[in-house]
Amino acid sequence: MTPFYDPLRSFEDNYANGPFGAFAEPGVAAVAPPAERFLGRPVHRAFGIPAGPLVNAAFCAAAFRHGYDVNVYKTVRTRSHPSHPFPNTLRVHVGGDLSLETARGALLADADFRGTASISNSFGVPSRDPDEWQPDMAAAVAAAGDGQLLVGSFQGTHPAPGAADRVSAYVADHVAAASLVVETGAPVLEMNLSCPNEGTADLLCFDTAAVVRIAGAIKEKVGDVPLLLKLAYFADDSALAALVHATAGIVDGYAAINTIPARLVDAAGRPALPGPGREVAGVCGDAIRWAGLEMVRRLARLRDDAGAGFAIVGVGGVMEASHHLAMRAAGADAVMSATGAMFRPGLGAEVRAARGA
Ligand SMILES: Cc1cc2nc3c(=O)[nH]c(=O)nc-3n(C[C@H](O)[C@H](O)[C@H](O)COP(=O)(O)O)c2cc1C
């Protein structure tokens, strides 16, 4: 089966010619009126595809047509930014769960996608210029039908080395990105704090003070538009608690997780991806489900303990409808699947069926 985002093609080829496979077909029949709510909005099912594989409006529209009701437009920036060279996505050979200890070693990665369970992604968070992505994101917003929701994902870009007041400029760039997304009509924002492929060892989500400053500045600007924070896996429970305590009064929810970083090698033990800074890439799919589930449980416990009302979006290793149900049972208000949906595009319809739609 051809995935709707085809890892055997470059990012630009996918962008220009996709989606592929089943997503190039007309879609599934409409369902009964929306039966669930997410962030106060009616949705058929609080299930969809997270930031990444839906690279533009054509992909988002296909996802909406194929039974995915809450979908995220791939992360954008305030200025154009190229993709890492091809390949960006490889099959990663992991037997069972990818523990943090295993991830510290080397994992075999290649282009053999047969029976795919886990993959890597190494894109460098490419973006078109806002002049191009704003009208396209507006088209993706318009493609959402009744009971469907488009989420706009964005992130900030570091100012050039040596620029004056780099911290303030970095904060301002996040605010500008969020404002540009709001201008498209996107009803929900998601700030990506968790991409490991930017050449920095530390992810923004591990810097609570910076997240508080940035999220506060964004909310001041965008007002009532709900803001989700996309988190990495937190090994340190007290760090997660500190982040949630500091931000739960500012933001509307958390999406977790992104990927687990690991060093990828080919059969000869050489780096599997070409170019400097790409030795480590994010692993997603079946092998990280334990981490996504665990983060959802921990976020739900923090929510209960604080008597808070924030939303939780469960992401990571959702490959079939039963995994989605497990995420919901763990406390997720919405669930998303990237790898599973890419290789099993009928998953949206399966989830609707499993939830009685
Ligand atoms: C092809 C691809 C591209 C991705 N790009 C982004 C991105 O731009 N922004 C982001 O926040 N996450 C990105 N991700 C991470 C996913 O949103 C998700 O967190 C991760 O893949 C784990 O979910 P999964 O196990 O269902 O794949 C990407 C994932 C894939 C597979």
Tab-separated table of C-alpha atoms and ligand atoms in Angstrom:
chain	number	residue	atom	x	y	z
A	1	MET	CA	0.000	0.000	0.000
A	2	THR	CA	1.326	3.471	-0.880
A	3	PRO	CA	1.350	5.784	2.167
A	4	PHE	CA	-0.392	9.126	1.605
A	5	TYR	CA	2.933	10.830	2.406
A	6	ASP	CA	5.362	8.713	0.390
A	7	PRO	CA	8.733	8.328	2.169
A	8	LEU	CA	10.323	7.145	-1.087
A	9	ARG	CA	9.783	10.625	-2.575
A	10	SER	CA	11.377	13.915	-1.509
A	11	PHE	CA	9.514	16.412	0.665
A	12	GLU	CA	9.115	18.734	-2.358
A	13	ASP	CA	7.752	15.906	-4.526
A	14	ASN	CA	5.224	15.024	-1.829
A	15	TYR	CA	4.277	18.691	-1.433
A	16	ALA	CA	3.769	19.200	-5.182
A	17	ASN	CA	2.171	15.895	-6.147
A	18	GLY	CA	0.615	14.318	-3.051
A	19	PRO	CA	-1.310	13.007	-1.348
A	20	PHE	CA	-0.848	9.469	-2.675
A	21	GLY	CA	-2.494	6.077	-2.303
A	22	ALA	CA	-5.942	5.950	-0.732
A	23	PHE	CA	-5.850	9.691	0.074
A	24	ALA	CA	-5.875	10.408	-3.691
A	25	GLU	CA	-9.288	8.685	-3.815
A	26	PRO	CA	-12.657	10.392	-3.119
A	27	GLY	CA	-13.064	9.355	0.546
A	28	VAL	CA	-15.509	7.791	2.974
A	29	ALA	CA	-19.194	8.557	3.455
A	30	ALA	CA	-20.298	11.266	5.878
A	31	VAL	CA	-21.432	10.183	9.340
A	32	ALA	CA	-24.224	11.176	11.718
A	33	PRO	CA	-24.086	14.591	13.464
A	34	PRO	CA	-20.981	15.316	15.585
A	35	ALA	CA	-21.008	13.154	18.700
A	36	GLU	CA	-18.026	14.493	20.649
A	37	ARG	CA	-16.506	17.783	21.689
A	38	PHE	CA	-12.896	18.906	21.666
A	39	LEU	CA	-11.837	22.252	23.148
A	40	GLY	CA	-15.511	23.148	23.324
A	41	ARG	CA	-16.120	22.513	19.627
A	42	PRO	CA	-18.328	19.753	18.178
A	43	VAL	CA	-16.410	17.025	16.334
A	44	HIS	CA	-17.558	13.712	14.879
A	45	ARG	CA	-14.681	11.926	16.568
A	46	ALA	CA	-11.785	13.558	18.409
A	47	PHE	CA	-9.313	11.686	16.242
A	48	GLY	CA	-6.976	12.814	13.497
A	49	ILE	CA	-3.464	13.286	12.180
A	50	PRO	CA	-0.838	15.305	14.113
A	51	ALA	CA	1.598	17.883	12.728
A	52	GLY	CA	3.823	16.496	9.995
A	53	PRO	CA	2.423	14.218	7.320
A	54	LEU	CA	-0.263	16.738	6.242
A	55	VAL	CA	2.146	19.068	4.474
A	56	ASN	CA	-0.413	21.347	2.810
A	57	ALA	CA	-4.129	21.923	2.175
A	58	ALA	CA	-4.413	19.083	-0.355
A	59	PHE	CA	-3.268	16.614	2.326
A	60	CYS	CA	-5.478	18.170	5.028
A	61	ALA	CA	-8.541	18.084	2.757
A	62	ALA	CA	-7.882	14.406	1.981
A	63	ALA	CA	-7.595	13.613	5.698
A	64	PHE	CA	-10.940	15.313	6.389
A	65	ARG	CA	-12.531	13.347	3.501
A	66	HIS	CA	-11.186	10.054	4.851
A	67	GLY	CA	-12.702	10.114	8.324
A	68	TYR	CA	-10.048	12.048	10.270
A	69	ASP	CA	-11.860	14.858	12.084
A	70	VAL	CA	-9.150	16.801	13.975
A	71	ASN	CA	-6.097	17.390	11.807
A	72	VAL	CA	-2.960	19.461	12.187
A	73	TYR	CA	-1.372	21.396	9.309
A	74	LYS	CA	2.392	20.761	9.300
A	75	THR	CA	4.410	23.173	11.466
A	76	VAL	CA	5.053	26.555	9.823
A	77	ARG	CA	7.468	29.407	10.517
A	78	THR	CA	7.535	33.172	9.985
A	79	ARG	CA	9.924	32.760	7.039
A	80	SER	CA	10.804	30.141	4.463
A	81	HIS	CA	13.085	27.378	5.637
A	82	PRO	CA	14.341	24.490	3.470
A	83	SER	CA	13.792	20.819	4.212
A	84	HIS	CA	16.751	18.590	5.013
A	85	PRO	CA	17.776	16.689	1.871
A	86	PHE	CA	16.130	13.383	0.915
A	87	PRO	CA	15.681	10.897	2.509
A	88	ASN	CA	13.698	12.304	5.424
A	89	THR	CA	11.827	9.248	6.550
A	90	LEU	CA	13.376	5.806	7.025
A	91	ARG	CA	12.110	2.527	8.366
A	92	VAL	CA	13.612	1.940	11.813
A	93	HIS	CA	14.157	-1.624	12.940
A	94	VAL	CA	13.205	-1.849	16.600
A	95	GLY	CA	12.061	-5.042	18.253
A	96	GLY	CA	9.135	-4.007	20.462
A	97	ASP	CA	9.258	-0.867	22.600
A	98	LEU	CA	12.029	1.666	22.067
A	99	SER	CA	13.305	2.213	25.611
A	100	LEU	CA	15.339	5.332	26.373
A	101	GLU	CA	18.322	3.066	27.015
A	102	THR	CA	18.004	1.403	23.589
A	103	ALA	CA	17.600	4.837	22.004
A	104	ARG	CA	21.027	5.809	23.380
A	105	GLY	CA	22.593	3.092	21.200
A	106	ALA	CA	22.464	2.795	17.400
A	107	LEU	CA	19.378	1.635	15.510
A	108	LEU	CA	19.344	0.112	12.024
A	109	ALA	CA	17.382	2.254	9.554
A	110	ASP	CA	16.725	1.666	5.856
A	111	ALA	CA	14.189	2.204	3.080
A	112	ASP	CA	12.471	-1.181	3.431
A	113	PHE	CA	8.951	-0.119	4.418
A	114	ARG	CA	7.374	-3.577	4.148
A	115	GLY	CA	5.375	-4.378	7.258
A	116	THR	CA	6.282	-0.950	8.610
A	117	ALA	CA	5.881	-0.425	12.332
A	118	SER	CA	8.306	2.360	13.250
A	119	ILE	CA	9.889	5.104	11.180
A	120	SER	CA	12.104	8.135	11.669
A	121	ASN	CA	11.602	11.683	10.580
A	122	SER	CA	14.315	14.201	9.843
A	123	PHE	CA	12.983	17.247	8.013
A	124	GLY	CA	14.409	20.209	9.936
A	125	VAL	CA	10.900	21.695	10.126
A	126	PRO	CA	10.712	23.152	6.599
A	127	SER	CA	8.328	26.017	5.900
A	128	ARG	CA	7.139	28.017	2.941
A	129	ASP	CA	7.092	31.789	3.256
A	130	PRO	CA	3.898	33.079	4.986
A	131	ASP	CA	2.790	34.613	1.656
A	132	GLU	CA	2.495	31.042	0.405
A	133	TRP	CA	1.414	29.078	3.478
A	134	GLN	CA	-1.187	31.546	4.778
A	135	PRO	CA	-3.596	31.181	1.802
A	136	ASP	CA	-2.912	27.451	1.743
A	137	MET	CA	-3.642	27.059	5.468
A	138	ALA	CA	-6.824	29.116	4.983
A	139	ALA	CA	-7.835	26.583	2.292
A	140	ALA	CA	-7.151	23.752	4.770
A	141	VAL	CA	-9.354	25.502	7.366
A	142	ALA	CA	-12.108	25.771	4.749
A	143	ALA	CA	-11.765	22.064	3.876
A	144	ALA	CA	-12.941	21.056	7.368
A	145	GLY	CA	-16.559	19.993	7.169
A	146	ASP	CA	-19.224	20.092	9.830
A	147	GLY	CA	-17.818	18.463	12.993
A	148	GLN	CA	-14.211	18.782	11.846
A	149	LEU	CA	-11.360	20.978	13.046
A	150	LEU	CA	-8.083	22.229	11.560
A	151	VAL	CA	-5.267	22.916	14.018
A	152	GLY	CA	-2.445	25.239	12.899
A	153	SER	CA	1.003	24.202	14.131
A	154	PHE	CA	3.855	26.713	14.290
A	155	GLN	CA	7.221	27.246	15.884
A	156	GLY	CA	9.694	30.052	16.391
A	157	THR	CA	13.014	30.396	14.608
A	158	HIS	CA	16.218	31.404	16.384
A	159	PRO	CA	17.578	34.788	15.282
A	160	ALA	CA	20.965	34.844	13.534
A	161	PRO	CA	23.971	34.448	15.843
A	162	GLY	CA	25.116	37.860	17.038
A	163	ALA	CA	21.691	39.490	16.594
A	164	ALA	CA	20.771	42.035	19.266
A	165	ASP	CA	18.576	40.830	22.140
A	166	ARG	CA	18.262	37.293	20.814
A	167	VAL	CA	15.873	36.141	23.541
A	168	SER	CA	13.318	38.900	22.915
A	169	ALA	CA	13.613	38.328	19.165
A	170	TYR	CA	12.967	34.589	19.659
A	171	VAL	CA	9.871	35.323	21.758
A	172	ALA	CA	8.651	37.885	19.208
A	173	ASP	CA	9.101	35.389	16.370
A	174	HIS	CA	6.811	32.889	18.155
A	175	VAL	CA	4.187	35.603	18.660
A	176	ALA	CA	4.442	36.630	14.995
A	177	ALA	CA	4.064	32.998	13.874
A	178	ALA	CA	0.997	32.491	16.080
A	179	SER	CA	-0.583	35.715	14.767
A	180	LEU	CA	0.013	34.672	11.148
A	181	VAL	CA	-1.699	31.328	11.844
A	182	VAL	CA	-4.667	33.062	13.504
A	183	GLU	CA	-5.034	35.283	10.409
A	184	THR	CA	-5.760	32.150	8.333
A	185	GLY	CA	-8.857	31.449	10.419
A	186	ALA	CA	-7.373	28.348	12.106
A	187	PRO	CA	-9.592	27.815	15.170
A	188	VAL	CA	-6.882	26.121	17.294
A	189	LEU	CA	-3.137	26.775	17.635
A	190	GLU	CA	-0.421	24.273	18.462
A	191	MET	CA	3.057	25.451	19.392
A	192	ASN	CA	5.751	22.910	18.566
A	193	LEU	CA	8.214	22.823	21.446
A	194	SER	CA	9.552	19.405	20.721
A	195	CYS	CA	11.305	18.947	17.365
A	196	PRO	CA	14.739	17.444	17.874
A	197	ASN	CA	16.116	18.135	14.401
A	198	GLU	CA	17.104	21.763	14.694
A	199	GLY	CA	20.699	21.135	15.662
A	200	THR	CA	20.129	22.044	19.306
A	201	ALA	CA	20.563	19.443	22.011
A	202	ASP	CA	17.871	20.907	24.237
A	203	LEU	CA	14.229	21.151	23.288
A	204	LEU	CA	12.268	24.255	24.167
A	205	CYS	CA	9.723	22.229	26.164
A	206	PHE	CA	12.426	21.488	28.754
A	207	ASP	CA	12.934	25.225	29.434
A	208	THR	CA	9.905	26.097	31.579
A	209	ALA	CA	10.769	29.771	32.041
A	210	ALA	CA	11.078	30.324	28.290
A	211	VAL	CA	7.809	28.474	27.575
A	212	VAL	CA	5.963	30.595	30.171
A	213	ARG	CA	7.308	33.788	28.621
A	214	ILE	CA	6.511	32.751	25.038
A	215	ALA	CA	3.072	31.245	25.759
A	216	GLY	CA	2.102	34.291	27.848
A	217	ALA	CA	3.128	36.681	25.057
A	218	ILE	CA	1.171	34.638	22.494
A	219	LYS	CA	-1.993	34.495	24.589
A	220	GLU	CA	-1.802	38.223	25.183
A	221	LYS	CA	-1.780	38.687	21.401
A	222	VAL	CA	-4.270	36.025	20.235
A	223	GLY	CA	-6.746	36.166	23.107
A	224	ASP	CA	-9.343	33.410	23.113
A	225	VAL	CA	-7.941	31.205	20.334
A	226	PRO	CA	-7.062	27.933	22.105
A	227	LEU	CA	-3.328	27.195	22.349
A	228	LEU	CA	-1.899	23.670	22.687
A	229	LEU	CA	1.731	22.912	23.547
A	230	LYS	CA	3.314	19.990	21.692
A	231	LEU	CA	5.639	18.212	24.087
A	232	ALA	CA	8.417	15.666	23.868
A	233	TYR	CA	8.627	12.689	26.223
A	234	PHE	CA	9.699	13.881	29.684
A	235	ALA	CA	11.900	11.358	31.477
A	236	ASP	CA	11.833	13.596	34.554
A	237	ASP	CA	8.398	13.623	36.183
A	238	SER	CA	9.159	16.660	38.347
A	239	ALA	CA	10.157	18.651	35.236
A	240	LEU	CA	6.830	17.775	33.607
A	241	ALA	CA	4.956	18.762	36.770
A	242	ALA	CA	6.829	22.078	36.896
A	243	LEU	CA	5.988	22.841	33.257
A	244	VAL	CA	2.306	21.992	33.702
A	245	HIS	CA	1.972	23.950	36.945
A	246	ALA	CA	3.596	26.983	35.328
A	247	THR	CA	1.620	26.893	32.066
A	248	ALA	CA	-1.790	25.316	32.819
A	249	GLY	CA	-3.214	28.739	33.629
A	250	ILE	CA	-1.965	30.153	30.310
A	251	VAL	CA	-2.562	27.487	27.664
A	252	ASP	CA	-5.543	25.290	26.798
A	253	GLY	CA	-3.886	21.903	26.548
A	254	TYR	CA	-0.932	19.678	25.758
A	255	ALA	CA	-0.214	17.297	22.882
A	256	ALA	CA	2.243	14.512	23.634
A	257	ILE	CA	4.466	13.095	22.388
A	258	ASN	CA	6.582	14.058	19.418
A	259	THR	CA	9.308	11.455	18.788
A	260	ILE	CA	12.070	9.707	20.712
A	261	PRO	CA	15.478	10.744	19.330
A	262	ALA	CA	17.900	7.966	18.389
A	263	ARG	CA	21.119	7.503	16.392
A	264	LEU	CA	20.316	5.835	13.086
A	265	VAL	CA	22.845	3.721	11.178
A	266	ASP	CA	22.861	1.673	7.975
A	267	ALA	CA	23.808	-1.989	7.730
A	268	ALA	CA	27.515	-1.015	7.679
A	269	GLY	CA	27.173	1.059	10.856
A	270	ARG	CA	27.493	4.405	9.040
A	271	PRO	CA	25.038	7.286	9.665
A	272	ALA	CA	21.819	6.358	7.875
A	273	LEU	CA	20.981	9.963	6.916
A	274	PRO	CA	23.322	12.182	4.853
A	275	GLY	CA	24.761	15.466	6.066
A	276	PRO	CA	25.987	16.962	9.334
A	277	GLY	CA	23.686	17.189	12.331
A	278	ARG	CA	21.458	14.360	11.139
A	279	GLU	CA	23.057	11.464	13.005
A	280	VAL	CA	20.159	11.585	15.452
A	281	ALA	CA	16.565	11.559	14.208
A	282	GLY	CA	13.157	11.256	15.840
A	283	VAL	CA	11.645	7.765	15.981
A	284	CYS	CA	7.877	7.429	15.790
A	285	GLY	CA	5.291	4.701	15.337
A	286	ASP	CA	4.730	1.417	17.132
A	287	ALA	CA	7.945	1.510	19.208
A	288	ILE	CA	7.015	4.737	21.029
A	289	ARG	CA	3.404	3.923	21.989
A	290	TRP	CA	4.466	3.162	25.567
A	291	ALA	CA	5.895	6.692	25.854
A	292	GLY	CA	2.829	8.415	24.413
A	293	LEU	CA	0.525	6.460	26.709
A	294	GLU	CA	2.692	7.111	29.748
A	295	MET	CA	2.781	10.863	29.071
A	296	VAL	CA	-1.005	10.964	28.662
A	297	ARG	CA	-1.435	9.145	31.998
A	298	ARG	CA	0.985	11.505	33.737
A	299	LEU	CA	-0.676	14.611	32.260
A	300	ALA	CA	-4.103	13.271	33.282
A	301	ARG	CA	-2.861	12.687	36.836
A	302	LEU	CA	-1.451	16.225	37.007
A	303	ARG	CA	-4.797	17.548	35.706
A	304	ASP	CA	-6.721	15.614	38.352
A	305	ASP	CA	-4.365	16.614	41.168
A	306	ALA	CA	-4.672	20.300	40.238
A	307	GLY	CA	-8.411	20.171	39.514
A	308	ALA	CA	-7.507	21.704	36.144
A	309	GLY	CA	-9.474	21.508	32.908
A	310	PHE	CA	-6.811	21.495	30.205
A	311	ALA	CA	-7.139	19.250	27.149
A	312	ILE	CA	-4.794	16.331	26.465
A	313	VAL	CA	-4.026	15.148	22.929
A	314	GLY	CA	-2.550	11.636	22.912
A	315	VAL	CA	0.032	11.065	20.168
A	316	GLY	CA	2.561	8.295	19.615
A	317	GLY	CA	2.306	4.785	18.229
A	318	VAL	CA	-1.426	4.744	17.542
A	319	MET	CA	-1.442	2.134	14.772
A	320	GLU	CA	-4.946	0.686	15.163
A	321	ALA	CA	-8.339	1.558	16.647
A	322	SER	CA	-7.643	-0.305	19.916
A	323	HIS	CA	-4.578	1.909	20.542
A	324	HIS	CA	-6.811	4.949	20.173
A	325	LEU	CA	-9.199	3.521	22.779
A	326	ALA	CA	-6.259	2.914	25.156
A	327	MET	CA	-5.228	6.579	24.793
A	328	ARG	CA	-8.763	7.690	25.584
A	329	ALA	CA	-8.881	5.374	28.613
A	330	ALA	CA	-5.578	6.902	29.801
A	331	GLY	CA	-7.164	10.366	29.792
A	332	ALA	CA	-6.722	11.779	26.278
A	333	ASP	CA	-9.502	14.101	25.055
A	334	ALA	CA	-8.316	13.672	21.476
A	335	VAL	CA	-5.993	11.160	19.842
A	336	MET	CA	-3.804	11.489	16.756
A	337	SER	CA	-1.817	9.119	14.575
A	338	ALA	CA	0.953	10.049	12.126
A	339	THR	CA	2.812	6.821	11.296
A	340	GLY	CA	-0.260	4.602	11.694
A	341	ALA	CA	-2.415	6.815	9.462
A	342	MET	CA	0.309	7.169	6.819
A	343	PHE	CA	0.584	3.418	6.347
A	344	ARG	CA	-3.034	2.565	7.176
A	345	PRO	CA	-5.105	5.421	5.743
A	346	GLY	CA	-8.362	3.675	6.643
A	347	LEU	CA	-7.574	4.137	10.355
A	348	GLY	CA	-9.828	7.231	10.627
A	349	ALA	CA	-12.830	5.275	9.403
A	350	GLU	CA	-11.881	2.348	11.710
A	351	VAL	CA	-11.814	4.669	14.718
A	352	ARG	CA	-15.166	6.168	13.778
A	353	ALA	CA	-16.567	2.621	13.561
A	354	ALA	CA	-14.966	1.599	16.889
A	355	ARG	CA	-16.611	4.600	18.556
A	356	GLY	CA	-19.967	3.763	17.037
A	357	ALA	CA	-20.121	6.417	14.313
B	1	LIG	C1	6.594	12.571	8.354
B	1	LIG	C2	6.477	13.211	9.706
B	1	LIG	C3	6.680	14.596	9.853
B	1	LIG	C4	6.543	15.203	11.115
B	1	LIG	N1	6.668	16.562	11.225
B	1	LIG	C5	6.317	17.183	12.401
B	1	LIG	C6	6.208	18.600	12.485
B	1	LIG	O1	6.430	19.331	11.511
B	1	LIG	N2	5.843	19.145	13.677
B	1	LIG	C7	5.558	18.384	14.796
B	1	LIG	O2	5.201	18.933	15.845
B	1	LIG	N3	5.650	17.022	14.735
B	1	LIG	C8	6.002	16.418	13.569
B	1	LIG	N4	6.020	15.039	13.491
B	1	LIG	C9	5.744	14.243	14.709
B	1	LIG	C10	4.286	13.789	14.785
B	1	LIG	O3	3.399	14.886	14.917
B	1	LIG	C11	4.056	12.833	15.976
B	1	LIG	O4	4.249	13.545	17.171
B	1	LIG	C12	4.994	11.638	15.964
B	1	LIG	O5	5.141	11.138	14.645
B	1	LIG	C13	4.479	10.515	16.876
B	1	LIG	O6	3.260	10.006	16.397
B	1	LIG	P1	3.173	8.590	15.605
B	1	LIG	O7	3.825	7.568	16.450
B	1	LIG	O8	1.716	8.391	15.383
B	1	LIG	O9	3.922	8.788	14.308
B	1	LIG	C14	6.197	14.411	12.245
B	1	LIG	C15	6.020	13.025	12.076
B	1	LIG	C16	6.151	12.426	10.836
B	1	LIG	C17	5.933	10.939	10.705
